[in-house]
Short mmCIF file of C-alpha atoms and ligand atoms in Angstrom, two decimals:
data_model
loop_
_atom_site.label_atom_id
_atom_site.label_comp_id
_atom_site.label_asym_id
_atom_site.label_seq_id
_atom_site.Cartn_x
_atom_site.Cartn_y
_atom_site.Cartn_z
CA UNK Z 9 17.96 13.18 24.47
CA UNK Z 10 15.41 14.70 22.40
CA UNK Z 11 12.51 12.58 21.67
CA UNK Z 12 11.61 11.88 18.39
CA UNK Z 13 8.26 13.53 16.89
CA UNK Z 14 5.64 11.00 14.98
CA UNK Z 15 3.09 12.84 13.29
CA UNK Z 16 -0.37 10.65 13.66
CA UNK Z 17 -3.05 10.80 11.10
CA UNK Z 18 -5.82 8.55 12.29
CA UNK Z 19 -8.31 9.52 9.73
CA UNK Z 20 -11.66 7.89 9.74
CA UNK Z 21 -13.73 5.00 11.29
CA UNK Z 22 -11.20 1.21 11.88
CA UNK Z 23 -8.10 3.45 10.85
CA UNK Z 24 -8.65 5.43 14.21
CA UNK Z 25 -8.60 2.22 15.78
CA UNK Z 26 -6.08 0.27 14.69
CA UNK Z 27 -3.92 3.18 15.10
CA UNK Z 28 -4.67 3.63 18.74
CA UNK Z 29 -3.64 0.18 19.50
CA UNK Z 30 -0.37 0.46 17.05
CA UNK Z 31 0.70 2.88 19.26
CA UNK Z 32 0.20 1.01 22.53
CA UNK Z 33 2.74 -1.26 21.14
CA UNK Z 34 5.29 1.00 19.61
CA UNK Z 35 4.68 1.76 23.65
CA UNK Z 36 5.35 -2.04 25.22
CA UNK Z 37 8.31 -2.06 22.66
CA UNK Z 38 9.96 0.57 24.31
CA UNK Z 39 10.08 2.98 21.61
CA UNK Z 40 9.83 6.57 22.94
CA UNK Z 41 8.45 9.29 20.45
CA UNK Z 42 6.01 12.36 20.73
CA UNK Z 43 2.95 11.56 18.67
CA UNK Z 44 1.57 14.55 17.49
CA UNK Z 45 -1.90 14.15 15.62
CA UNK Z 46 -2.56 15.39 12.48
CA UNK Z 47 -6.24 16.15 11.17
CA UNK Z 48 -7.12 14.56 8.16
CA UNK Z 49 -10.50 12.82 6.74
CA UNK Z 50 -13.81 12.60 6.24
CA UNK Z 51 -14.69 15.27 9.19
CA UNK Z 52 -12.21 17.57 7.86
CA UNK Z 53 -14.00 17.50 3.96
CA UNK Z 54 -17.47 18.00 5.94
CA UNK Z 55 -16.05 20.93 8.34
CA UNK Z 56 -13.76 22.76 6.54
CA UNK Z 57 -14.39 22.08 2.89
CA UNK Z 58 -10.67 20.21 3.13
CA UNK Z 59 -9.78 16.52 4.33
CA UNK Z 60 -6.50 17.20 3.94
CA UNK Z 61 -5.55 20.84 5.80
CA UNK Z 62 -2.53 22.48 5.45
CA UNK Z 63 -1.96 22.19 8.90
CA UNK Z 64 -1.48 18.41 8.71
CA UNK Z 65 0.99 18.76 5.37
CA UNK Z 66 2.90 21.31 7.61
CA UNK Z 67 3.20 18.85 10.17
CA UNK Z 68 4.47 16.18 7.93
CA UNK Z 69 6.98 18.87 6.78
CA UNK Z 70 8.41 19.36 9.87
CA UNK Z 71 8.74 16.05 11.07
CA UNK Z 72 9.26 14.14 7.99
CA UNK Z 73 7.80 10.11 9.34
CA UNK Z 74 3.68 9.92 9.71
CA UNK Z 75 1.44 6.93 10.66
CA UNK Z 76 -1.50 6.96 9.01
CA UNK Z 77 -5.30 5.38 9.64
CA UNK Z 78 -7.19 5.18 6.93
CA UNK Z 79 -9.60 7.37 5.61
CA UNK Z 80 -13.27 7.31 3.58
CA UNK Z 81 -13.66 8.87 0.85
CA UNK Z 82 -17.17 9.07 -0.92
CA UNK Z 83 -18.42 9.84 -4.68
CA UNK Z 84 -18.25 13.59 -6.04
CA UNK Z 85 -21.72 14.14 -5.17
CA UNK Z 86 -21.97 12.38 -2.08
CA UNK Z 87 -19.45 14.11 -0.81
CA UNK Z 88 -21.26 17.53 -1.69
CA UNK Z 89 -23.99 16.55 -0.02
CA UNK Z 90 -22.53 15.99 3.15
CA UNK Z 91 -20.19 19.11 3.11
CA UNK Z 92 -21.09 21.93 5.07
CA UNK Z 93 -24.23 23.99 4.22
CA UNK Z 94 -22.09 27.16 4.73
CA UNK Z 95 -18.93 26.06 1.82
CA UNK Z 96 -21.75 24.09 -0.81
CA UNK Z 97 -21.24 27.15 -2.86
CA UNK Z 98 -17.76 27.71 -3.29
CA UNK Z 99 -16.93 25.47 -6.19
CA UNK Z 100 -15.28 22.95 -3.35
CA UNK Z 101 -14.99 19.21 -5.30
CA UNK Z 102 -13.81 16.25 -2.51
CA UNK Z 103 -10.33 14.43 -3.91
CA UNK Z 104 -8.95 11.55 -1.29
CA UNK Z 105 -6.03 12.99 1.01
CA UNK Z 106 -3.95 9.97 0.67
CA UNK Z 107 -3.72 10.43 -2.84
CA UNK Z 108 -3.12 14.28 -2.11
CA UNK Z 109 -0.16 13.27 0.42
CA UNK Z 110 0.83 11.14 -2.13
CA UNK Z 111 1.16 13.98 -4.70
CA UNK Z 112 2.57 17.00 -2.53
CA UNK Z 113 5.52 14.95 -0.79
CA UNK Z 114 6.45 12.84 -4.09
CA UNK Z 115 5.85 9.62 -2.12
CA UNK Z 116 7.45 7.78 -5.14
CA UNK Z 117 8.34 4.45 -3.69
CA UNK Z 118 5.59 2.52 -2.11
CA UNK Z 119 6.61 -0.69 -0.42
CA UNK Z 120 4.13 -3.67 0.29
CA UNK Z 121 5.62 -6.51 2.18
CA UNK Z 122 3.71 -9.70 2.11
CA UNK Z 123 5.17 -12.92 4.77
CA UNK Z 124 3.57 -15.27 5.81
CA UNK Z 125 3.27 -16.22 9.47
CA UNK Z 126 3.49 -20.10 10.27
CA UNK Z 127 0.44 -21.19 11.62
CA UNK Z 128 -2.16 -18.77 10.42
CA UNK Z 129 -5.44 -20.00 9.45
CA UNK Z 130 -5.67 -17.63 7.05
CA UNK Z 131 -2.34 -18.86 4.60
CA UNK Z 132 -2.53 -20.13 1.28
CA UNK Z 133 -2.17 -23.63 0.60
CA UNK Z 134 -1.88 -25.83 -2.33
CA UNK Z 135 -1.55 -29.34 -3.30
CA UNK Z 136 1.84 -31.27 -3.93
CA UNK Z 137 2.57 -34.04 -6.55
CA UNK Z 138 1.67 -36.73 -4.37
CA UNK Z 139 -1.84 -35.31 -3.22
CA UNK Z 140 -0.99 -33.85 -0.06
CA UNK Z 141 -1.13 -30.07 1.43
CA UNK Z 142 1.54 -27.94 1.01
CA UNK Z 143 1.89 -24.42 2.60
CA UNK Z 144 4.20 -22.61 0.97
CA UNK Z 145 5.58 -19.74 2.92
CA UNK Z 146 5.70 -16.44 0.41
CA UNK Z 147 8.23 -13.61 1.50
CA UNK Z 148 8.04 -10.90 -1.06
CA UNK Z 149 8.87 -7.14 -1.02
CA UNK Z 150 6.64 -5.26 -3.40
CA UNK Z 151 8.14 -2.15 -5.06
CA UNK Z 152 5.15 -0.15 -6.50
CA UNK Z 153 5.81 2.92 -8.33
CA UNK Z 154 3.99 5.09 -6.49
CA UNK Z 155 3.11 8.85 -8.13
CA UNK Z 156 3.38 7.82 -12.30
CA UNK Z 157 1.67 5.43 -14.86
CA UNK Z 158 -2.45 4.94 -15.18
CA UNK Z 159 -2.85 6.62 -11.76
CA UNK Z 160 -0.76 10.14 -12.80
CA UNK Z 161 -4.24 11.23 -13.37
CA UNK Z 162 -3.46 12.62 -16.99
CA UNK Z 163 -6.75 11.95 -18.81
CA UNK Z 164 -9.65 13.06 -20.77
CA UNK Z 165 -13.01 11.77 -22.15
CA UNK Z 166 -13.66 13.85 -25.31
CA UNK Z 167 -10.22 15.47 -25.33
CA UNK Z 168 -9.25 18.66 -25.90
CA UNK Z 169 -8.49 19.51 -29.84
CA UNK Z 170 -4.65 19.81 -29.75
CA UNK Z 171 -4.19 16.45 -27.48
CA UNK Z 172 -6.71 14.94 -30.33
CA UNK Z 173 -4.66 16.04 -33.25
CA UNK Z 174 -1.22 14.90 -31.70
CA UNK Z 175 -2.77 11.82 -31.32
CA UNK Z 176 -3.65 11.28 -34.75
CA UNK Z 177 -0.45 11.63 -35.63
CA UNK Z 178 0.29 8.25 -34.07
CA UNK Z 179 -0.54 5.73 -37.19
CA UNK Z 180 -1.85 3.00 -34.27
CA UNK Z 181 -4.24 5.72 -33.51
CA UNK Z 182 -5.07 6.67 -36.55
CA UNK Z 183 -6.08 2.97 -37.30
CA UNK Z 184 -7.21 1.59 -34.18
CA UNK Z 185 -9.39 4.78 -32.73
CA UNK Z 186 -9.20 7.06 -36.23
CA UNK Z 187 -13.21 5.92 -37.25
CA UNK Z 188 -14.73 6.94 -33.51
CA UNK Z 189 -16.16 10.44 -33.08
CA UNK Z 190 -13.59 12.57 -30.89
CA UNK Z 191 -16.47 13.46 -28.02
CA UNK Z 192 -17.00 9.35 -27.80
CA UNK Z 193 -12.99 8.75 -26.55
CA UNK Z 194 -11.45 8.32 -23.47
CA UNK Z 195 -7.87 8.59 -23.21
CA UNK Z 196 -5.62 7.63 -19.66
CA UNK Z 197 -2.16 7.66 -19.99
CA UNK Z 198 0.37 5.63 -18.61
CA UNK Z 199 3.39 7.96 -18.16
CA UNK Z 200 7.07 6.71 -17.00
CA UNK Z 201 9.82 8.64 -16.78
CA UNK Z 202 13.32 7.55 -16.43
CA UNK Z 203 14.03 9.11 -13.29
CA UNK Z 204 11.25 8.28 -11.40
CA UNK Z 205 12.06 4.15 -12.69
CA UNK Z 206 15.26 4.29 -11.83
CA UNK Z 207 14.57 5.66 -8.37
CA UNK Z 208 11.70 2.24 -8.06
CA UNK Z 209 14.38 0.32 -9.20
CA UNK Z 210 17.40 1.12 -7.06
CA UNK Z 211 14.92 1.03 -4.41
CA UNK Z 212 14.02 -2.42 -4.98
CA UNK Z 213 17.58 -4.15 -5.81
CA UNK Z 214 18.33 -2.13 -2.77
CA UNK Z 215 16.16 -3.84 -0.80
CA UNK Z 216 17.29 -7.24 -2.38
CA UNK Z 217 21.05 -6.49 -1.21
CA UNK Z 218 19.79 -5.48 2.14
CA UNK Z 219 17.85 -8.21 3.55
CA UNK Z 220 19.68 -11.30 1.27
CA UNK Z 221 16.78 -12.10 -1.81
CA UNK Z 222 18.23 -13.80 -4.45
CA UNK Z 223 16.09 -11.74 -7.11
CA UNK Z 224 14.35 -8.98 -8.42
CA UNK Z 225 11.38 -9.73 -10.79
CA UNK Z 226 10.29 -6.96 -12.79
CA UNK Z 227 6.07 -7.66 -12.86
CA UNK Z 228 5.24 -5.62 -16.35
CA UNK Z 229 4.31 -6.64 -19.57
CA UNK Z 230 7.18 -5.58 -22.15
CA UNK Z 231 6.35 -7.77 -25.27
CA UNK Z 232 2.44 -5.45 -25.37
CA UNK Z 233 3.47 -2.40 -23.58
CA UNK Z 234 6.23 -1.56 -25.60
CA UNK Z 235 7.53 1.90 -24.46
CA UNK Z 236 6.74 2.15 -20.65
CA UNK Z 237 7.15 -1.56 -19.61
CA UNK Z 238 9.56 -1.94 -22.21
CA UNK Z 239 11.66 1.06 -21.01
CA UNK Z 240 11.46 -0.46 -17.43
CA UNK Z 241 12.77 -4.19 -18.40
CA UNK Z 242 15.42 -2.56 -19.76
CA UNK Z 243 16.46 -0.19 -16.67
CA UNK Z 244 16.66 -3.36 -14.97
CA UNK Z 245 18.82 -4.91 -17.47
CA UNK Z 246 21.15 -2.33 -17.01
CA UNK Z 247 21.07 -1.84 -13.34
CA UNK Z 248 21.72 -5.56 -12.67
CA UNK Z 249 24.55 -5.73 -14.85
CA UNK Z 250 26.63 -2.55 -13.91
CA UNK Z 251 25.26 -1.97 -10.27
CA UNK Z 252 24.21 -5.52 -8.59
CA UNK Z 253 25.29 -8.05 -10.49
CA UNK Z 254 24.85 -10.67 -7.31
CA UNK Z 255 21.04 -10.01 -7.70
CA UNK Z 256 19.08 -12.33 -10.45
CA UNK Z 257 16.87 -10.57 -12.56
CA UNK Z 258 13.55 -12.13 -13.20
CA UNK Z 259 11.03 -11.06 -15.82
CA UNK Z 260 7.17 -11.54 -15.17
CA UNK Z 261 4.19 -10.42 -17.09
CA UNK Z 262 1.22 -9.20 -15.02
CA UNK Z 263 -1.12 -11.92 -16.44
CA UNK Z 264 1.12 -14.53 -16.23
CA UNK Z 265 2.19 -13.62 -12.86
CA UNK Z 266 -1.31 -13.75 -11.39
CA UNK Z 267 -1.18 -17.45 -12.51
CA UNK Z 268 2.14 -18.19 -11.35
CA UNK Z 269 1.06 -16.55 -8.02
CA UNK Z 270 -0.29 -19.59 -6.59
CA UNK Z 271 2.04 -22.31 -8.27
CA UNK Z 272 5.12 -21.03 -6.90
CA UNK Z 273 4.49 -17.84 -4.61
CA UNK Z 274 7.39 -19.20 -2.18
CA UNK Z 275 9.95 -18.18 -5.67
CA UNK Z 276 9.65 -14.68 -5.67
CA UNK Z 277 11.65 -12.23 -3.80
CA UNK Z 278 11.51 -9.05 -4.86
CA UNK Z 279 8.98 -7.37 -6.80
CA UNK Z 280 9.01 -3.98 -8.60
CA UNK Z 281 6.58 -2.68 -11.20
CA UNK Z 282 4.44 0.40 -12.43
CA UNK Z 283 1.84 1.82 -10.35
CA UNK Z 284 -1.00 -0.02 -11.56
CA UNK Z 285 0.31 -3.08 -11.76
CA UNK Z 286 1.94 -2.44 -8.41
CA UNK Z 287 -0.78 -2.36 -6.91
CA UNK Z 288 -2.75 -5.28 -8.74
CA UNK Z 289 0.71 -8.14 -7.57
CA UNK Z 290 0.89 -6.55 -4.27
CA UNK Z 291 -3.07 -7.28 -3.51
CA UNK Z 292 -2.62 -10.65 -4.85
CA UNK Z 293 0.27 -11.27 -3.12
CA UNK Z 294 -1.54 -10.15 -0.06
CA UNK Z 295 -4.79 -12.83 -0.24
CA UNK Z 296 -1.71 -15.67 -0.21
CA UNK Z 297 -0.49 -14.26 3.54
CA UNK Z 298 -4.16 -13.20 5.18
CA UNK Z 299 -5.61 -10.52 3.30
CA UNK Z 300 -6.54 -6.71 4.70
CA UNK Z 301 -5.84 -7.59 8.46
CA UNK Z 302 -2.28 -8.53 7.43
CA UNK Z 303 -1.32 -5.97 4.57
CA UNK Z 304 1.32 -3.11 5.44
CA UNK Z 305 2.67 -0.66 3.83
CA UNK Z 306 5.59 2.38 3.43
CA UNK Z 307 5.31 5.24 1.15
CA UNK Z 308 8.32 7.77 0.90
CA UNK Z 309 10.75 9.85 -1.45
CA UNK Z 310 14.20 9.09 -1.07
CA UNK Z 311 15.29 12.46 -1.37
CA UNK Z 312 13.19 14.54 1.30
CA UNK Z 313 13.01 11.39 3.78
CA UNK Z 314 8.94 11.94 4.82
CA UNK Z 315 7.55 9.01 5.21
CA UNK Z 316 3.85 7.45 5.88
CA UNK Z 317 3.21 4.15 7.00
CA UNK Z 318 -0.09 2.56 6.32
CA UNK Z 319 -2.21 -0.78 6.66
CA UNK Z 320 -3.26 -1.36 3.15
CA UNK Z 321 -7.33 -1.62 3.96
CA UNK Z 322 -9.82 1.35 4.49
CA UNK Z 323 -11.30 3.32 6.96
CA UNK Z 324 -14.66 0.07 6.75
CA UNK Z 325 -17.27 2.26 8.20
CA UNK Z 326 -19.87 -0.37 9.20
CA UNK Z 327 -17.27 -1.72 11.83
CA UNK Z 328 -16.10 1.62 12.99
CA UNK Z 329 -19.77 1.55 14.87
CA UNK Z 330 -19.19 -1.39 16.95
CA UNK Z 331 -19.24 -1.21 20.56
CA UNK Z 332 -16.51 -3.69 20.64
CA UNK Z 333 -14.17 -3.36 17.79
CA UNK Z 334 -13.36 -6.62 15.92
CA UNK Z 335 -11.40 -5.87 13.27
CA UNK Z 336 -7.68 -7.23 13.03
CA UNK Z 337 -4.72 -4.78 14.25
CA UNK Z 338 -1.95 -6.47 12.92
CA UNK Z 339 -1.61 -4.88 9.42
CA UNK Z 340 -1.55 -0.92 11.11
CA UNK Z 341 1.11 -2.73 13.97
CA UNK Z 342 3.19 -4.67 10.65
CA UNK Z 343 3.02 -0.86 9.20
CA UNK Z 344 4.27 0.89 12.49
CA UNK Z 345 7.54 -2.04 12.17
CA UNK Z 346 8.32 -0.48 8.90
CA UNK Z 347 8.38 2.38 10.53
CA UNK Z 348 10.52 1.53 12.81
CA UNK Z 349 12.76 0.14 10.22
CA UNK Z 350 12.74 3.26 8.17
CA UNK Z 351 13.78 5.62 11.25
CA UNK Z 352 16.87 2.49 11.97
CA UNK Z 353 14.99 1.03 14.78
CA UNK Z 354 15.31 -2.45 13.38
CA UNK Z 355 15.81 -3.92 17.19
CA UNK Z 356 12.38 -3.00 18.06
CA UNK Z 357 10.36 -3.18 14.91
CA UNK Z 358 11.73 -7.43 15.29
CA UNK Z 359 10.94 -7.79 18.56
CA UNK Z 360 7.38 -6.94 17.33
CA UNK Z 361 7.32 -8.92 14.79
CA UNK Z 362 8.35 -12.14 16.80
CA UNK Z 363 5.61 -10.82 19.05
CA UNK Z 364 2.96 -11.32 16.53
CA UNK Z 365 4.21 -14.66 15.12
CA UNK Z 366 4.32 -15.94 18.79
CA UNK Z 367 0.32 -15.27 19.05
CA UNK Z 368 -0.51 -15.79 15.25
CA UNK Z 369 1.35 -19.60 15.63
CA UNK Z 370 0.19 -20.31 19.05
CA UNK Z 371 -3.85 -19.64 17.75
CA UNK Z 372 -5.56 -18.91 20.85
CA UNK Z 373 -6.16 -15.17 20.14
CA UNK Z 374 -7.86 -14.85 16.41
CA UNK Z 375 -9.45 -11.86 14.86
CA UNK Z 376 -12.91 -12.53 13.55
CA UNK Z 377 -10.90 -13.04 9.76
CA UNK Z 378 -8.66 -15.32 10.95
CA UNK Z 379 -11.60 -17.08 12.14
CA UNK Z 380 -13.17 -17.10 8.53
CA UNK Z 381 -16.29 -15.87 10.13
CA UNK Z 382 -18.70 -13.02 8.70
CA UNK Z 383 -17.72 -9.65 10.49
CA UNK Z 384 -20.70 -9.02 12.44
CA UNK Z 385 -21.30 -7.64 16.27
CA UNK Z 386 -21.84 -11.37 17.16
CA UNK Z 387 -18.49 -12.59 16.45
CA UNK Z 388 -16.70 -11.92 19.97
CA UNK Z 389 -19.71 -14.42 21.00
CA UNK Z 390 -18.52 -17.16 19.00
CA UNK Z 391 -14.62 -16.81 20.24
CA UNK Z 392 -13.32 -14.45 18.08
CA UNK Z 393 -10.91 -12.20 19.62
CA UNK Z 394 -11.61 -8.19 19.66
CA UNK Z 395 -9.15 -5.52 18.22
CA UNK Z 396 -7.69 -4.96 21.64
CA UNK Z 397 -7.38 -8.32 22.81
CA UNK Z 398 -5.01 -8.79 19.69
CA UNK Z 399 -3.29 -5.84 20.83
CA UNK Z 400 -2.78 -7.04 24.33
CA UNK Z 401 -1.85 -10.03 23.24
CA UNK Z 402 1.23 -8.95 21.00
CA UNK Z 403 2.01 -6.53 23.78
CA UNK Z 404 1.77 -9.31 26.71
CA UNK Z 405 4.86 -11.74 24.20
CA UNK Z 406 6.56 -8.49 24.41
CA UNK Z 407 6.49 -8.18 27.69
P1 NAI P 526 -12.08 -1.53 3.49
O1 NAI P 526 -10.67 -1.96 3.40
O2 NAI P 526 -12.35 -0.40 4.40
O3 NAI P 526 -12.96 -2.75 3.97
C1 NAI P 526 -13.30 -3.86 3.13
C2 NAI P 526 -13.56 -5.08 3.99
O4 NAI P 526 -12.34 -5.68 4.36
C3 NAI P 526 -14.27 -4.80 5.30
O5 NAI P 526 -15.64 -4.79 5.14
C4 NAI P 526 -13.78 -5.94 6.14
O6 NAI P 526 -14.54 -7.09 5.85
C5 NAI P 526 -12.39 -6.16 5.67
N1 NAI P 526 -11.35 -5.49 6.47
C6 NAI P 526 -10.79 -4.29 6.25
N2 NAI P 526 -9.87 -4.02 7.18
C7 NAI P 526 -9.85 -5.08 8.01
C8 NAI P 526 -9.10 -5.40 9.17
N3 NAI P 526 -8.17 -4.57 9.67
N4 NAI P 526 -9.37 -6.57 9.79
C9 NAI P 526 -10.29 -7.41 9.32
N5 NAI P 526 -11.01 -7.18 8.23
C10 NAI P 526 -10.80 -6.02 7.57
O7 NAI P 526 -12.57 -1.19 2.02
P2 NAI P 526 -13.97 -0.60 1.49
O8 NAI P 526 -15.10 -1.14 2.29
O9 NAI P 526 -13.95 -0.82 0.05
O10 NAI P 526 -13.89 0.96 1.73
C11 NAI P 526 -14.34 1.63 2.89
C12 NAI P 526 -13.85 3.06 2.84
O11 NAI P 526 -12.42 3.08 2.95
C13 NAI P 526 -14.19 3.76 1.53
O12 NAI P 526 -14.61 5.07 1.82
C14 NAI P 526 -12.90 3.76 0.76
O13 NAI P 526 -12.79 4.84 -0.11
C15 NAI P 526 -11.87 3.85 1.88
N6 NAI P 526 -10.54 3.30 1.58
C16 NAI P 526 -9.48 3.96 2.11
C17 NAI P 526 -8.20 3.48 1.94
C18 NAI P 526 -7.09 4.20 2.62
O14 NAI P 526 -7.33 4.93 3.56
N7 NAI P 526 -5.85 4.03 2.22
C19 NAI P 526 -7.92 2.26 1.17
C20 NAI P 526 -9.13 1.57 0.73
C21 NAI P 526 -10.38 2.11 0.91
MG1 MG P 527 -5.13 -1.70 -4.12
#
């Protein structure tokens, strides 16, 4: 049998890490791939004038599925200062690759599952009527529109002449923005189109019918922002009725939902909404389960099947130079499952999981976060458990 190929992208500092042990369980789960590593980062931008090289997007084309590190990324003129002496000239400006992977493979649908596991420190809890703790376990799918909205990166301060005058055409403009001079305006957009929200849609009542939520909340603001939100309320509306009718539709507003959050997290099912807020409900969502060492993600387009898989944090350079590294594994290992899950393995990526709720409820290997203590050097001193011994310990339960 041919063995599947995995294209790795470790990137920069903890994301090389946490990688490396992801992979040592994908190992002591049995699965069987080629990993080939793709180059991609911060020593990429200072070599080569490129953190993302063609040779890694080539890669990614061939094989479709990646697992990805994290990466740094640095200020526009930080990042000239560090390139090259040899490419300073050329007119080179840094932009992150993630984004730029993003952007060339049309990763439209970003998922960010957020479960809790029973018995980590780490879990939000709440009182009940009567006084006493409750810990409400939250299982919620995130669908976050992934390439459109605030972050399509269609924007200007001072904008061009013909972009000003269409705009004045707009009598909200005209009133609201009409008095200020045209150099003293900044303008981001927040583009949807219809195809793009149905595909985040489908997507996420997909996922509903799949894996047995009750609902699909739609996390915008419709009453305010009329013509994107608005247009994505009533995709939903639509969807639900014709195409899964078994599903409830819920509708959220951002603000409200950021209340609501810690009232009733255990409610929610899925959740689907524009990029920005997307990514504001799936971070909050996140602090309820265990924050960075827990957050996972999967970003892909339906239509070409690539795929990358990513822990939600960043490349956190200060702990990248520890002798010992402390920080926690289990959000790269959650995103290697949905890996797993994407490419069908579903045997493998739960036999992992239950691997990681075994040593997450039993509590005798903890991270320094899951500790609550302050991430320094010291921390293996005062019992927390290093990224490797988390790793060994998932891999010894799934042994
Ligand atoms: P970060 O996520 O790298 O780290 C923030 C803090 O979260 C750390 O100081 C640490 O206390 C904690 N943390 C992160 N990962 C953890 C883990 N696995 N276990 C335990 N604790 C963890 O974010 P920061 O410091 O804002 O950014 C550092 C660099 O990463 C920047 O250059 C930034 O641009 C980049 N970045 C890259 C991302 C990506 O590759 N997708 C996402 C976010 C930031
Ligand atoms: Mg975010």
């Amino acid at each position: 049998m041919v063995k599947r190929k995995i294209v790795t992208m470790p990137g920069d500092g903890i994301g090389r890490v946490v990688l490396e042990e992801a992979l040592r369980v994908l190992d002591a789960s049995g699965f069987k791939a080629d990993y080939i590593e793709g180059d991609i980062g911060w020593e990429f931008w200072c070599r080569e004038g490129d953190p993302l090289p063609k040779r890694t997007i080539d890669l990614l084309e061939e094989h479709r599925v990646g697992l990805f590190g994290a990466i740094t990324s640095k200020p526009k003129d930080a990042a000239l200062a560090e390139l090259d002496p040899g490419l300073r000239d050329k007119g080179l400006v840094y932009s992150s690759p993630i984004v730029g992977l993003r952007q060339h493979f049309g990763l439209d649908i970003c998922l960010r599952p957020c479960k809790s596991y029973f018995g980590n420190p780490l879990n939000f809890i709440r009182r009940g009527p009567h006084g006493e703790i409750v810990e409400p376990m939250v299982d919620v799918a995130i669908f976050r529109q992934n390439t459109e909205g605030l972050y399509g990166g269609v924007e200007w301060t001072n904008p061009p002449q013909q972009v000003y005058d269409a705009l004045m055409t707009h009598p909200k403009f005209k009133t609201n923005f009409g008095w200020a001079p045209k150099e003293d305006i900044s303008v981001s957009t927040r583009i949807f189109t219809r195809k793009m929200t149905r595909r985040i849609l489908e997507a996420a009542f997909n996922h509903a019918m799949k894996n047995g939520y009750r609902s699909v909340t739609v996390c915008e603001k419709p009453n305010v922002i009329r013509e994107t939100s608005g247009m994505m309320y009533k995709m939903a509306v639509e969807m639900q009725k014709n195409e899964f009718p078994h599903i409830e539709l819920w509708n959220t507003n951002i603000d409200a939902q950021m209340m609501w959050l810690t009232k009733n997290p255990e409610d929610y099912g899925v959740i689907v909404a524009g990029n920005m807020f997307g990514d504001i409900v799936s971070d909050a969502f996140a602090g309820l389960i265990g924050g960075l060492g827990f957050a996972c993600s999967a970003q892909y387009n339906p239509d070409t099947g690539v795929a990358v898989f990513e822990p939600t944090h960043g490349s956190a350079p200060k702990y990248a130079s520890y002798k010992v590294s402390i920080v926690n594994p289990i959000a790269m290992i959650e995103s290697a499952c949905m890996m797993l899950e994407y490419i069908g393995d579903n045997d493998k990526a739960l036999r992992i999981r239950n691997a990681i709720a075994k040593v997450v409820a039993e509590g005798k290997v903890r991270t320094y976060d899951m500790m609550k203590l302050t991430g320094n050097q010291d921390v293996i001193d005062k019992g927390a458990a290093s990224t490797r011994e988390m790793a060994d310990a998932i891999i010894r339960e799934l042994k």
